[in-house]
CSV table of C-alpha atoms in Angstrom, one decimal:
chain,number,residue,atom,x,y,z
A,1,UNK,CA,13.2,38.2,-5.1
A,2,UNK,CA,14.8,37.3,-1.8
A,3,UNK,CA,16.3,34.5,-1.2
A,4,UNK,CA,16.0,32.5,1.9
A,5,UNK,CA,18.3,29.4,1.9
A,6,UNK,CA,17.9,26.9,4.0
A,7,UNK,CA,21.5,24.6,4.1
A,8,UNK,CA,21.2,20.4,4.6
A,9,UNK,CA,23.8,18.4,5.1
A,10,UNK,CA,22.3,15.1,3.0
A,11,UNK,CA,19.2,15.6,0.9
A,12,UNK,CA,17.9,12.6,-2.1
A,13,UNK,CA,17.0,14.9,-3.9
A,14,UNK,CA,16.2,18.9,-3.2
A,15,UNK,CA,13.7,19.1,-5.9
A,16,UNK,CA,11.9,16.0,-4.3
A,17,UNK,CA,12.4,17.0,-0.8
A,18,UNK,CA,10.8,20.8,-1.5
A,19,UNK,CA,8.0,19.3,-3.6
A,20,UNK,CA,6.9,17.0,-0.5
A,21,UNK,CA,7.4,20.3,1.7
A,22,UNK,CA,5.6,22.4,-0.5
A,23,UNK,CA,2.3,20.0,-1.1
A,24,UNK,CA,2.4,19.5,2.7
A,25,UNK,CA,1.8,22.6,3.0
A,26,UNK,CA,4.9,24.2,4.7
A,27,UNK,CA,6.1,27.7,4.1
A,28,UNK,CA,7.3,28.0,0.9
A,29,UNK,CA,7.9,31.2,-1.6
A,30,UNK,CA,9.3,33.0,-4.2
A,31,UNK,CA,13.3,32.8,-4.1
A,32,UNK,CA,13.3,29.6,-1.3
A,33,UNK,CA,16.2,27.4,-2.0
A,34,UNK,CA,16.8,24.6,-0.5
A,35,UNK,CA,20.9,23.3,-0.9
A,36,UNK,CA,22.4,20.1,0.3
A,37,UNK,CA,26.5,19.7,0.4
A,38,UNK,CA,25.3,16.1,-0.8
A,39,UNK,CA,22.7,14.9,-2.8
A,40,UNK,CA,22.4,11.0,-2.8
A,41,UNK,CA,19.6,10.4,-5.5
A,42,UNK,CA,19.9,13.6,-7.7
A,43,UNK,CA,17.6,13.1,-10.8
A,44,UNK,CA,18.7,13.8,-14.3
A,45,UNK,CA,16.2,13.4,-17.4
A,46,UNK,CA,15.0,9.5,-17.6
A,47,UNK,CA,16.2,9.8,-13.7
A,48,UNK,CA,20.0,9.2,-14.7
A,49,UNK,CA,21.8,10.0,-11.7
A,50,UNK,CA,23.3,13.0,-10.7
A,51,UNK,CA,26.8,12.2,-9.3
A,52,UNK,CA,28.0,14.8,-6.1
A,53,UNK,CA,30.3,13.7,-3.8
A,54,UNK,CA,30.0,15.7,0.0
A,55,UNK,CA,31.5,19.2,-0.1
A,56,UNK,CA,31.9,18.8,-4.1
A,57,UNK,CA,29.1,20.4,-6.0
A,58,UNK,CA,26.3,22.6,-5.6
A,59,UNK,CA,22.5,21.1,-5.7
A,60,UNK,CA,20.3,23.5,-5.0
A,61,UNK,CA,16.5,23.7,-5.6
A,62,UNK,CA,14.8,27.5,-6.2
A,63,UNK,CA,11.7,27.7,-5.7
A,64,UNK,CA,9.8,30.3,-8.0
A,65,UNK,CA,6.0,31.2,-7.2
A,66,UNK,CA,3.7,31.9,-10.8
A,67,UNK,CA,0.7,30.5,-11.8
A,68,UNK,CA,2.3,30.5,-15.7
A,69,UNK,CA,1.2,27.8,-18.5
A,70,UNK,CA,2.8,24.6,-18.4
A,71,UNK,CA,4.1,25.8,-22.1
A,72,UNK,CA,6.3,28.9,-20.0
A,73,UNK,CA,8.1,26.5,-17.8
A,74,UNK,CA,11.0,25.5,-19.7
A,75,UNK,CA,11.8,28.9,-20.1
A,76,UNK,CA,12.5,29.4,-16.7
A,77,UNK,CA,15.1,27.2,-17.1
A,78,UNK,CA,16.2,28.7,-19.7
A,79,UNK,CA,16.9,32.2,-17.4
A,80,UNK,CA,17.9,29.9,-14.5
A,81,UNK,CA,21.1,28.9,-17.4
A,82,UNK,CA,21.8,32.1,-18.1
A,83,UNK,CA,22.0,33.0,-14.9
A,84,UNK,CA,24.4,30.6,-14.4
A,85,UNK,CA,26.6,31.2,-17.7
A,86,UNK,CA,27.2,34.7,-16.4
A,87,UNK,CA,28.1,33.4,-12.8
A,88,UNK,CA,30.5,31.8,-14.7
A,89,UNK,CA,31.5,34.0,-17.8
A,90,UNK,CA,32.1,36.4,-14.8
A,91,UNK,CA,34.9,34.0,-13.7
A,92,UNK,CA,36.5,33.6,-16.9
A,93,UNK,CA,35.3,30.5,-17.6
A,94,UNK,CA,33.9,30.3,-20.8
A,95,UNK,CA,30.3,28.6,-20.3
A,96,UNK,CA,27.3,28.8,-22.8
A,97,UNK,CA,24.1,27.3,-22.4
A,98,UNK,CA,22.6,24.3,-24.4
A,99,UNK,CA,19.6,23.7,-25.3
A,100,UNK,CA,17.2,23.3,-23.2
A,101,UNK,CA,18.5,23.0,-19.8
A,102,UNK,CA,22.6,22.8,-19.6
A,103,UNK,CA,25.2,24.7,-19.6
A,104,UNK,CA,28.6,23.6,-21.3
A,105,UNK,CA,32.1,24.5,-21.2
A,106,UNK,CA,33.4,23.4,-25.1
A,107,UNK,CA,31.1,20.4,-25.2
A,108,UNK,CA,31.2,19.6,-21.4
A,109,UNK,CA,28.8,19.7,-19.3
A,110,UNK,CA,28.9,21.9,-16.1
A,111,UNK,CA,25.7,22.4,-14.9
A,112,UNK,CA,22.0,21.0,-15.4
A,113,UNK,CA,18.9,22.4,-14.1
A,114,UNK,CA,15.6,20.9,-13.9
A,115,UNK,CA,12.2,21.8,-13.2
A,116,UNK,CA,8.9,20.8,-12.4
A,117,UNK,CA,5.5,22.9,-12.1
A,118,UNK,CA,3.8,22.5,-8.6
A,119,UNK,CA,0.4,23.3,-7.0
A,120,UNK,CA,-1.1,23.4,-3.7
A,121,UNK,CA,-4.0,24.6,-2.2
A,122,UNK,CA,-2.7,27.5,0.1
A,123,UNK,CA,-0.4,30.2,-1.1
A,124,UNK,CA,1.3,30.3,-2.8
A,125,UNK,CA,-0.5,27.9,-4.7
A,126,UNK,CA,1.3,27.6,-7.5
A,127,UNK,CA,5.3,27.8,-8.6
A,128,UNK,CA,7.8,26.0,-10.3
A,129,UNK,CA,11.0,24.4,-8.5
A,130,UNK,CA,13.7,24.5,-10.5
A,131,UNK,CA,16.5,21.9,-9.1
A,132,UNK,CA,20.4,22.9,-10.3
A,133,UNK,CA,23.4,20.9,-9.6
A,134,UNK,CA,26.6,23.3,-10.8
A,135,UNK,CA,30.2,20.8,-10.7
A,136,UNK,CA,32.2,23.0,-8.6
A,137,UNK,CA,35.0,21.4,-7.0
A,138,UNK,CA,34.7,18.0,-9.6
A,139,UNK,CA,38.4,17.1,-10.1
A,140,UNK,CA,39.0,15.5,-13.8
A,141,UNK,CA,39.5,12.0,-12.5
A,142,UNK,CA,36.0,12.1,-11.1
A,143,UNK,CA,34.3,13.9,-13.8
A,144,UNK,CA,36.1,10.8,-16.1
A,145,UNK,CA,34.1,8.4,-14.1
A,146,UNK,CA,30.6,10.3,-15.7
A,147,UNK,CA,29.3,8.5,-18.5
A,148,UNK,CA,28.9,11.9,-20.8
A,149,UNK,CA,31.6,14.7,-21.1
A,150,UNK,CA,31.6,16.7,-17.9
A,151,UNK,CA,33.9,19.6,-16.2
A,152,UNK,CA,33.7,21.5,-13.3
A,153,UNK,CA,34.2,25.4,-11.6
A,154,UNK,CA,37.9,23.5,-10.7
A,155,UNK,CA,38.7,22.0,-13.8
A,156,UNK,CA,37.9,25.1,-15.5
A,157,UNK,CA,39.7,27.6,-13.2
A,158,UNK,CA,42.4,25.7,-11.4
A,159,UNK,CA,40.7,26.7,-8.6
A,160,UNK,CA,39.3,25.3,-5.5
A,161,UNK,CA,35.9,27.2,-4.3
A,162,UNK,CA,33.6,27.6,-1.4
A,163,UNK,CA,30.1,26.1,-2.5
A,164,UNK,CA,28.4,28.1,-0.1
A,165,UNK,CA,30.1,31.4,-1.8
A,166,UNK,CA,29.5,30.0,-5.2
A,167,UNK,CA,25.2,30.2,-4.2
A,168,UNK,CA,25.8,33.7,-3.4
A,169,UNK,CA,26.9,34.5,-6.2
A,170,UNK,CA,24.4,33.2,-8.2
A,171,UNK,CA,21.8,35.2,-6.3
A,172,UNK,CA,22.2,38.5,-8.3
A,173,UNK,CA,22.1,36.9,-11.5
A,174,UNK,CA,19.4,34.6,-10.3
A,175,UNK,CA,17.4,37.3,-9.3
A,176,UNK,CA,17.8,39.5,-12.9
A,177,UNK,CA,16.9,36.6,-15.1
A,178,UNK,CA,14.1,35.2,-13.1
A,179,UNK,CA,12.9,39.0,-13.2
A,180,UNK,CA,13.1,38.4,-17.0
A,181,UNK,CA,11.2,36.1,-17.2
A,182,UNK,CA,8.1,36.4,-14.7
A,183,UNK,CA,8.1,40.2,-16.5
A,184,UNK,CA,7.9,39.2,-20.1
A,185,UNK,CA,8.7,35.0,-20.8
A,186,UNK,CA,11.0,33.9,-23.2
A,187,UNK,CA,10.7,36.8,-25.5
A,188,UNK,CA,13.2,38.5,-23.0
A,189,UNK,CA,15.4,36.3,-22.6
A,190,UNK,CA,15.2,35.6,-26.5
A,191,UNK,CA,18.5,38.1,-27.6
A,192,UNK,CA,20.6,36.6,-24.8
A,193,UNK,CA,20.1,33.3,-25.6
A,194,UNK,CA,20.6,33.5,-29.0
A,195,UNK,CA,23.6,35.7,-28.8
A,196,UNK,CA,25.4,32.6,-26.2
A,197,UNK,CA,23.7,29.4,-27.7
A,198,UNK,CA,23.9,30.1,-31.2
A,199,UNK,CA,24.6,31.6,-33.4
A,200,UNK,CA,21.6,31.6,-36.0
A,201,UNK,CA,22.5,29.4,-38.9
A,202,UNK,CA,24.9,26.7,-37.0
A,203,UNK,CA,24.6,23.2,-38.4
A,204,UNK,CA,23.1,21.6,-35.8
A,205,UNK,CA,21.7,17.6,-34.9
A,206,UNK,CA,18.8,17.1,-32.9
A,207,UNK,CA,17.9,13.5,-31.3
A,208,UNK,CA,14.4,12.6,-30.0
A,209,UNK,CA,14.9,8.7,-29.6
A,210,UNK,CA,15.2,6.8,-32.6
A,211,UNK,CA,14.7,10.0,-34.9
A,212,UNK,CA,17.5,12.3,-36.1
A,213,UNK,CA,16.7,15.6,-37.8
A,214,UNK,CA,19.5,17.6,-39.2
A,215,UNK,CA,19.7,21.4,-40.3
A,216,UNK,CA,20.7,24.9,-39.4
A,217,UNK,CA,19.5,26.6,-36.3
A,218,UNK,CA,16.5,29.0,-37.1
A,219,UNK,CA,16.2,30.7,-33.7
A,220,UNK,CA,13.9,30.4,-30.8
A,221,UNK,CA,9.8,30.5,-30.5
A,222,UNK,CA,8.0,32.5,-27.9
A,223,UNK,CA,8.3,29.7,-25.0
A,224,UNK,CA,11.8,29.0,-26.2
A,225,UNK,CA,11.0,26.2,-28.4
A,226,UNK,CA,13.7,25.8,-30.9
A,227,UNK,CA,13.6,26.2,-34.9
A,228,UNK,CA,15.4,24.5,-36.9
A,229,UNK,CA,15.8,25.0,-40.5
A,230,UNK,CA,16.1,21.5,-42.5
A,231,UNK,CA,16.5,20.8,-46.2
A,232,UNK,CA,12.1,20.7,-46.4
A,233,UNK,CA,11.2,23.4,-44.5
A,234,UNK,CA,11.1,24.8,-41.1
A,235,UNK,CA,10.2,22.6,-37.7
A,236,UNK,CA,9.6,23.0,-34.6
A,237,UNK,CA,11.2,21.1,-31.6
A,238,UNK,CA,9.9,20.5,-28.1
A,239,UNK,CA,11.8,17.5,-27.5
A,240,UNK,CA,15.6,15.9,-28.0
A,241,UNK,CA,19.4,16.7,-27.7
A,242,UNK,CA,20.6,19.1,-29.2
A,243,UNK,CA,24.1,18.3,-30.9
B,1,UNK,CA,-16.6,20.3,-37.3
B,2,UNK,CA,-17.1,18.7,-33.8
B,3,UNK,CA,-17.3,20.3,-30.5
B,4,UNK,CA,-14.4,18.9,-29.5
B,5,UNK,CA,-12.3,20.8,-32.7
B,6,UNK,CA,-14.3,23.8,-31.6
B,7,UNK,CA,-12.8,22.9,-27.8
B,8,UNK,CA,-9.4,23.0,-29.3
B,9,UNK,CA,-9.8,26.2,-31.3
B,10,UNK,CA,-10.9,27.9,-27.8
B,11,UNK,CA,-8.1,26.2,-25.6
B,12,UNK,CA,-5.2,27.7,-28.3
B,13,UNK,CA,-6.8,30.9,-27.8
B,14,UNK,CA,-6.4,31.0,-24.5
B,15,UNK,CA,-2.8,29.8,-24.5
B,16,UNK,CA,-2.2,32.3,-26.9
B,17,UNK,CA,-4.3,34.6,-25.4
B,18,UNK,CA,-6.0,35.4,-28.9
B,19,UNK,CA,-9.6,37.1,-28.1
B,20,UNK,CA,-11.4,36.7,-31.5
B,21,UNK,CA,-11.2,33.7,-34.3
B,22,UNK,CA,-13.0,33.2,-37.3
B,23,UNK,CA,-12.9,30.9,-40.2
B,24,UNK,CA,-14.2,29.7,-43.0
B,25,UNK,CA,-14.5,26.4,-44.9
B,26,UNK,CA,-16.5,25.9,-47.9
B,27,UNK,CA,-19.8,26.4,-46.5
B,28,UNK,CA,-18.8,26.3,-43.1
B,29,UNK,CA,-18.4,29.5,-40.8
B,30,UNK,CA,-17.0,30.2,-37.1
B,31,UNK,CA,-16.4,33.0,-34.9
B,32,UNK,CA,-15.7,32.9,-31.6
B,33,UNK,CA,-15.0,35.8,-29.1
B,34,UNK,CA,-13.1,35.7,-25.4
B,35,UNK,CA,-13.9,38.0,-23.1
B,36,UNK,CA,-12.0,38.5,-19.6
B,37,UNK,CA,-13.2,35.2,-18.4
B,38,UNK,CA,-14.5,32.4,-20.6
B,39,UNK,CA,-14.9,32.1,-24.0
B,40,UNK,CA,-18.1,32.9,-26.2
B,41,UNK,CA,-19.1,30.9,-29.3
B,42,UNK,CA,-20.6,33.9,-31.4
B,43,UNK,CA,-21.7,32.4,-34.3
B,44,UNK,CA,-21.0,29.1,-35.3
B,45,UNK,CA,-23.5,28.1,-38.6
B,46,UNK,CA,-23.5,27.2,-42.5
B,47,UNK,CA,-23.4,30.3,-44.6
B,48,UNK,CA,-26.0,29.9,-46.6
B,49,UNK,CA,-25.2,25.8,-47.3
B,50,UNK,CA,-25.7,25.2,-51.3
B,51,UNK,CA,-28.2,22.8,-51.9
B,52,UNK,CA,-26.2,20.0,-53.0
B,53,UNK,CA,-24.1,19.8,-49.9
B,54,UNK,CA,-26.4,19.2,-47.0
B,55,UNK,CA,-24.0,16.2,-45.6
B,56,UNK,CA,-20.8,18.9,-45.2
B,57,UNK,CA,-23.1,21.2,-43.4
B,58,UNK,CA,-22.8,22.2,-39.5
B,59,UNK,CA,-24.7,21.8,-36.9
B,60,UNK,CA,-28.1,24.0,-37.0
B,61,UNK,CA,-28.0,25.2,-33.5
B,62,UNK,CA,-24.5,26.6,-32.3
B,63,UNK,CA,-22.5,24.8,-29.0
B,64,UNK,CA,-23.1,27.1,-26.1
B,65,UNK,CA,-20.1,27.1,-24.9
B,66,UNK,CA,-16.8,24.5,-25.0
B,67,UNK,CA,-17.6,21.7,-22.3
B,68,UNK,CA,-14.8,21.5,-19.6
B,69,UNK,CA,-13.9,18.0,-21.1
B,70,UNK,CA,-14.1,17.0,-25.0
B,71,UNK,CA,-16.9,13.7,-24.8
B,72,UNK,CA,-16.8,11.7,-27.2
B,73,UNK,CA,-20.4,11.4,-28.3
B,74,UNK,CA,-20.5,8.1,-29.7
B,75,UNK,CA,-19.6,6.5,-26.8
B,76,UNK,CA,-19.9,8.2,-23.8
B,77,UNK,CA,-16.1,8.4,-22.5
B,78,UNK,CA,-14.4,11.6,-22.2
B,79,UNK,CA,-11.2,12.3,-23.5
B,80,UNK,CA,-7.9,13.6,-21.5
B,81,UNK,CA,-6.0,15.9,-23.7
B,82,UNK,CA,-2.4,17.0,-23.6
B,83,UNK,CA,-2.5,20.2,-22.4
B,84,UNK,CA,0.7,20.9,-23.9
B,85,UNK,CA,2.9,19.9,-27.0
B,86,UNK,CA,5.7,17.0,-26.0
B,87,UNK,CA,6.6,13.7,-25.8
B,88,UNK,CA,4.7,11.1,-24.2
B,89,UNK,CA,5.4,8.6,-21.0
B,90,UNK,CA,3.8,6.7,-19.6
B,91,UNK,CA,6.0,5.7,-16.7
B,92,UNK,CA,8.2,8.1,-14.1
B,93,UNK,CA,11.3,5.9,-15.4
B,94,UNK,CA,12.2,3.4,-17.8
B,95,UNK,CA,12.7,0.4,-15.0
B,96,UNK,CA,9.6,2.2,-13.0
B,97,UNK,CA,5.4,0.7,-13.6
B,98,UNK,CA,3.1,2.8,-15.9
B,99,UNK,CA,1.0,5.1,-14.0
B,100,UNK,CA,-1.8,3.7,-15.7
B,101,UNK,CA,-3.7,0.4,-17.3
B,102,UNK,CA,-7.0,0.0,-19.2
B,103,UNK,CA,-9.2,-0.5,-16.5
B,104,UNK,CA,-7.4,1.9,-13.5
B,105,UNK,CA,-9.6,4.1,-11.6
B,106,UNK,CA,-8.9,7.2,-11.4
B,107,UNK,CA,-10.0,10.5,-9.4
B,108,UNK,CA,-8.8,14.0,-10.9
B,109,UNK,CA,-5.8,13.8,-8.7
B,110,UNK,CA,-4.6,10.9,-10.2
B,111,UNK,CA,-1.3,11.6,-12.2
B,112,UNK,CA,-1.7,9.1,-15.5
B,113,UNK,CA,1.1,10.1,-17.4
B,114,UNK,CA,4.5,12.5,-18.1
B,115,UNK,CA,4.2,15.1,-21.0
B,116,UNK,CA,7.8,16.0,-21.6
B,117,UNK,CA,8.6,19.2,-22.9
B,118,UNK,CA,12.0,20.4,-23.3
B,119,UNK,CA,12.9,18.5,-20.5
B,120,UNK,CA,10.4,19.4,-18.3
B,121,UNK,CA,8.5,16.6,-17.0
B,122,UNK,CA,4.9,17.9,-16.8
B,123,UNK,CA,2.8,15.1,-14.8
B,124,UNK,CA,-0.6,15.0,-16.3
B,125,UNK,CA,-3.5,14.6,-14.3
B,126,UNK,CA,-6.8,12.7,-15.2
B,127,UNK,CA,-9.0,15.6,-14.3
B,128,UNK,CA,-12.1,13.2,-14.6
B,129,UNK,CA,-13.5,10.7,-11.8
B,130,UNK,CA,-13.6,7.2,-13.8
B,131,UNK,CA,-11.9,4.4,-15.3
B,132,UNK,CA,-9.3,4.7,-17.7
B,133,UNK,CA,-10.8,2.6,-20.9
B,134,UNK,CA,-8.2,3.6,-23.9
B,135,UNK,CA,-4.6,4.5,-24.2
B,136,UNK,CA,-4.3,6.4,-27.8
B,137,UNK,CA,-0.7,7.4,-27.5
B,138,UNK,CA,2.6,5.1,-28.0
B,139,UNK,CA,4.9,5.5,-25.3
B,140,UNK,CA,7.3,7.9,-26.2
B,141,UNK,CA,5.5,9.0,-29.2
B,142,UNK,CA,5.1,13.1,-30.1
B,143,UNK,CA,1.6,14.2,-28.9
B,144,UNK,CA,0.3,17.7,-30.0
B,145,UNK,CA,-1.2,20.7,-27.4
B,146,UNK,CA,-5.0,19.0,-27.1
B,147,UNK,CA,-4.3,15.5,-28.6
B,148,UNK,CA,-6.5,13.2,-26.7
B,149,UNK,CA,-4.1,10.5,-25.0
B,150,UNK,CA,-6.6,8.6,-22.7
B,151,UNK,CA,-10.2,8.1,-22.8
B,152,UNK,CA,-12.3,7.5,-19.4
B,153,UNK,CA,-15.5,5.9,-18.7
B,154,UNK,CA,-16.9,8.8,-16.3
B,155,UNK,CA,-18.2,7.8,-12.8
């Protein structure tokens, strides 16, 4: 993969702005990103806002060309967090990712990724564009203004650092996990993940709405669907938190 | 057994990329086979139905192949299946307009509503020229890989 970034000062949203891009047509492939130092309409699940002052955290959107099922897209994002968890491990900070599409440090989140399958009718003609907003430079009085448990690259370190440095090192991880995954799916990425977001048999809490289902966790399915081991049996899960 | 079970059967091979399926139910027998492109019914017909059971039986002549959408035969509207297991929406947002009423045209372009699936937001097109006529699925309700969610009056 090769990555061709292309910097913005202000963007709503990179995952909205390369989706327009990309259905209009313009020249987009496997490893674009698109970053912004500010994002003024990030989207979060249900659309909750992503918060990123100027100069603060880095929003980035990777484009990755594939023609997959819709059922192997969340496992991209599942490479795309463990690409980030060793970005991070490799700075001491202790990150892990959560299921589906975070990663935490303790119960805090530091990063969120989200994707979304596109289509076109030049190539490439298909892809998905994975959005990622990592809290780098987030200082604790700013991540206590977030309505959920948050920390940050700073927080974490004590140390200030260069967003534009922080992409680059993403790339190398980006690029062996993405490999992962357009070489074999979840399956893959299956011992990793289990070995940093479990371990197997953790009581665990999942909530889809109104419905709560406790149990143990069972492992992962072949798209990285999650098994969870309750007191009647075994079930699958597509859909909730994960606590 | 309807075709549109049959459709099912053929759609989870191909997600699972399965190339032969067979089973059996009472007096009731399927294979099917994939090759490299589309998928072959091979033989889909009562074993040797007993006597007493002629209601239970299947169809005499076998589908020749799975439509592109299950119709439902009663009525004339075709279905639009989830093509993948999730939770439905109806809307982008919870403050934002459904993407579709009874009674919306739509083209296959037309996105009528989100699949979510481990938070991917999977916008589901109509793939059908027509007018939406039923909404089957609660918002926010579970929906299963091939679960009809919308039935269209084709045009």
């Amino acid at each position: 993969m090769t990555f061709e970034v292309q910097w913005h000062d202000r963007l709503g949203s990179t995952n909205a702005y390369m989706k327009e891009q990309f259905i209009q047509g313009l020249k987009i492939g496997n490893g674009t990103v698109f970053a912004t130092r500010e994002q003024t309409a990030g989207r979060g699940r249900s659309d909750r806002k992503w918060l990123s002052a100027p100069d603060t955290n880095l929003c980035f959107s990777l484009f990755v060309a594939t023609s997959c099922a819709l059922i192997d897209v969340p496992s991209l994002t599942m490479a795309i967090a463990l690409a980030v968890t060793d970005t991070l491990n490799s700075l001491n900070i202790p990150a892990a990712p959560k299921w589906p599409n975070d990663v935490l440090v303790g119960n805090k989140k530091i990063c969120g990724i989200l994707s979304e399958r596109v289509e076109r009718k030049i190539v490439p003609k298909a892809g998905i564009i994975a959005g990622i907003g990592l809290n780098v430079n987030m200082t604790s009085e700013e991540a206590d203004t977030i309505d959920r448990p948050a920390t940050s690259m700073l927080i974490e370190s004590g140390k200030a650092c260069d967003i534009f440095q922080t992409l680059e090192n993403l790339f190398q991880p980006l690029e062996y996990w993405t490999g992962e995954w357009q070489n074999g799916g979840f399956p893959n990425l299956r011992k990793r993940w289990t070995e940093k977001a479990g371990p197997i048999g953790k009581p665990i809490t999942v909530h889809d709405g109104t419905v709560k289902k406790s149990g143990t966790l069972a492992g992962f399915g072949n798209h990285g669907e999650l098994h969870l081991q309750t007191a009647t049996g075994l079930e699958t899960i597509w859909s909730g938190d994960v606590s | 057994m309807e075709i549109k079970d049959i459709k099912r059967i053929v759609e989870l091979m191909k997600v699972n990329d399965l190339t032969e399926f067979s089973m059996k139910d009472n007096d009731f027998e399927l294979a099917l086979k994939r090759g490299s492109n589309e998928p072959q019914v091979v033989y889909a017909a009562p074993s040797a139905a007993p006597a007493a059971a002629p209601v239970a039986a299947a169809p005499a002549t076998a589908p020749a192949a799975a439509p592109a959408d299950a119709v439902d035969e009663d009525d004339g509207l075709i279905e639009i299946p989830s093509p993948i297991v999730g939770t439905f929406y109806r809307k982008p947002a919870p403050d934002a307009e459904n993407f579709a009423e009874v009674g919306t045209e739509v083209t296959e372009d037309t996105v009528v509503c989100i699949v979510e699936a481990m938070k991917v937001m999977n916008e589901i097109k109509a793939d059908v020229k027509g007018i939406i006529r039923k909404i089957l699925v609660d918002e926010a309700s579970p929906v299963q890989y091939g679960q009809p969610l919308f039935l269209v009056e084709p045009k």
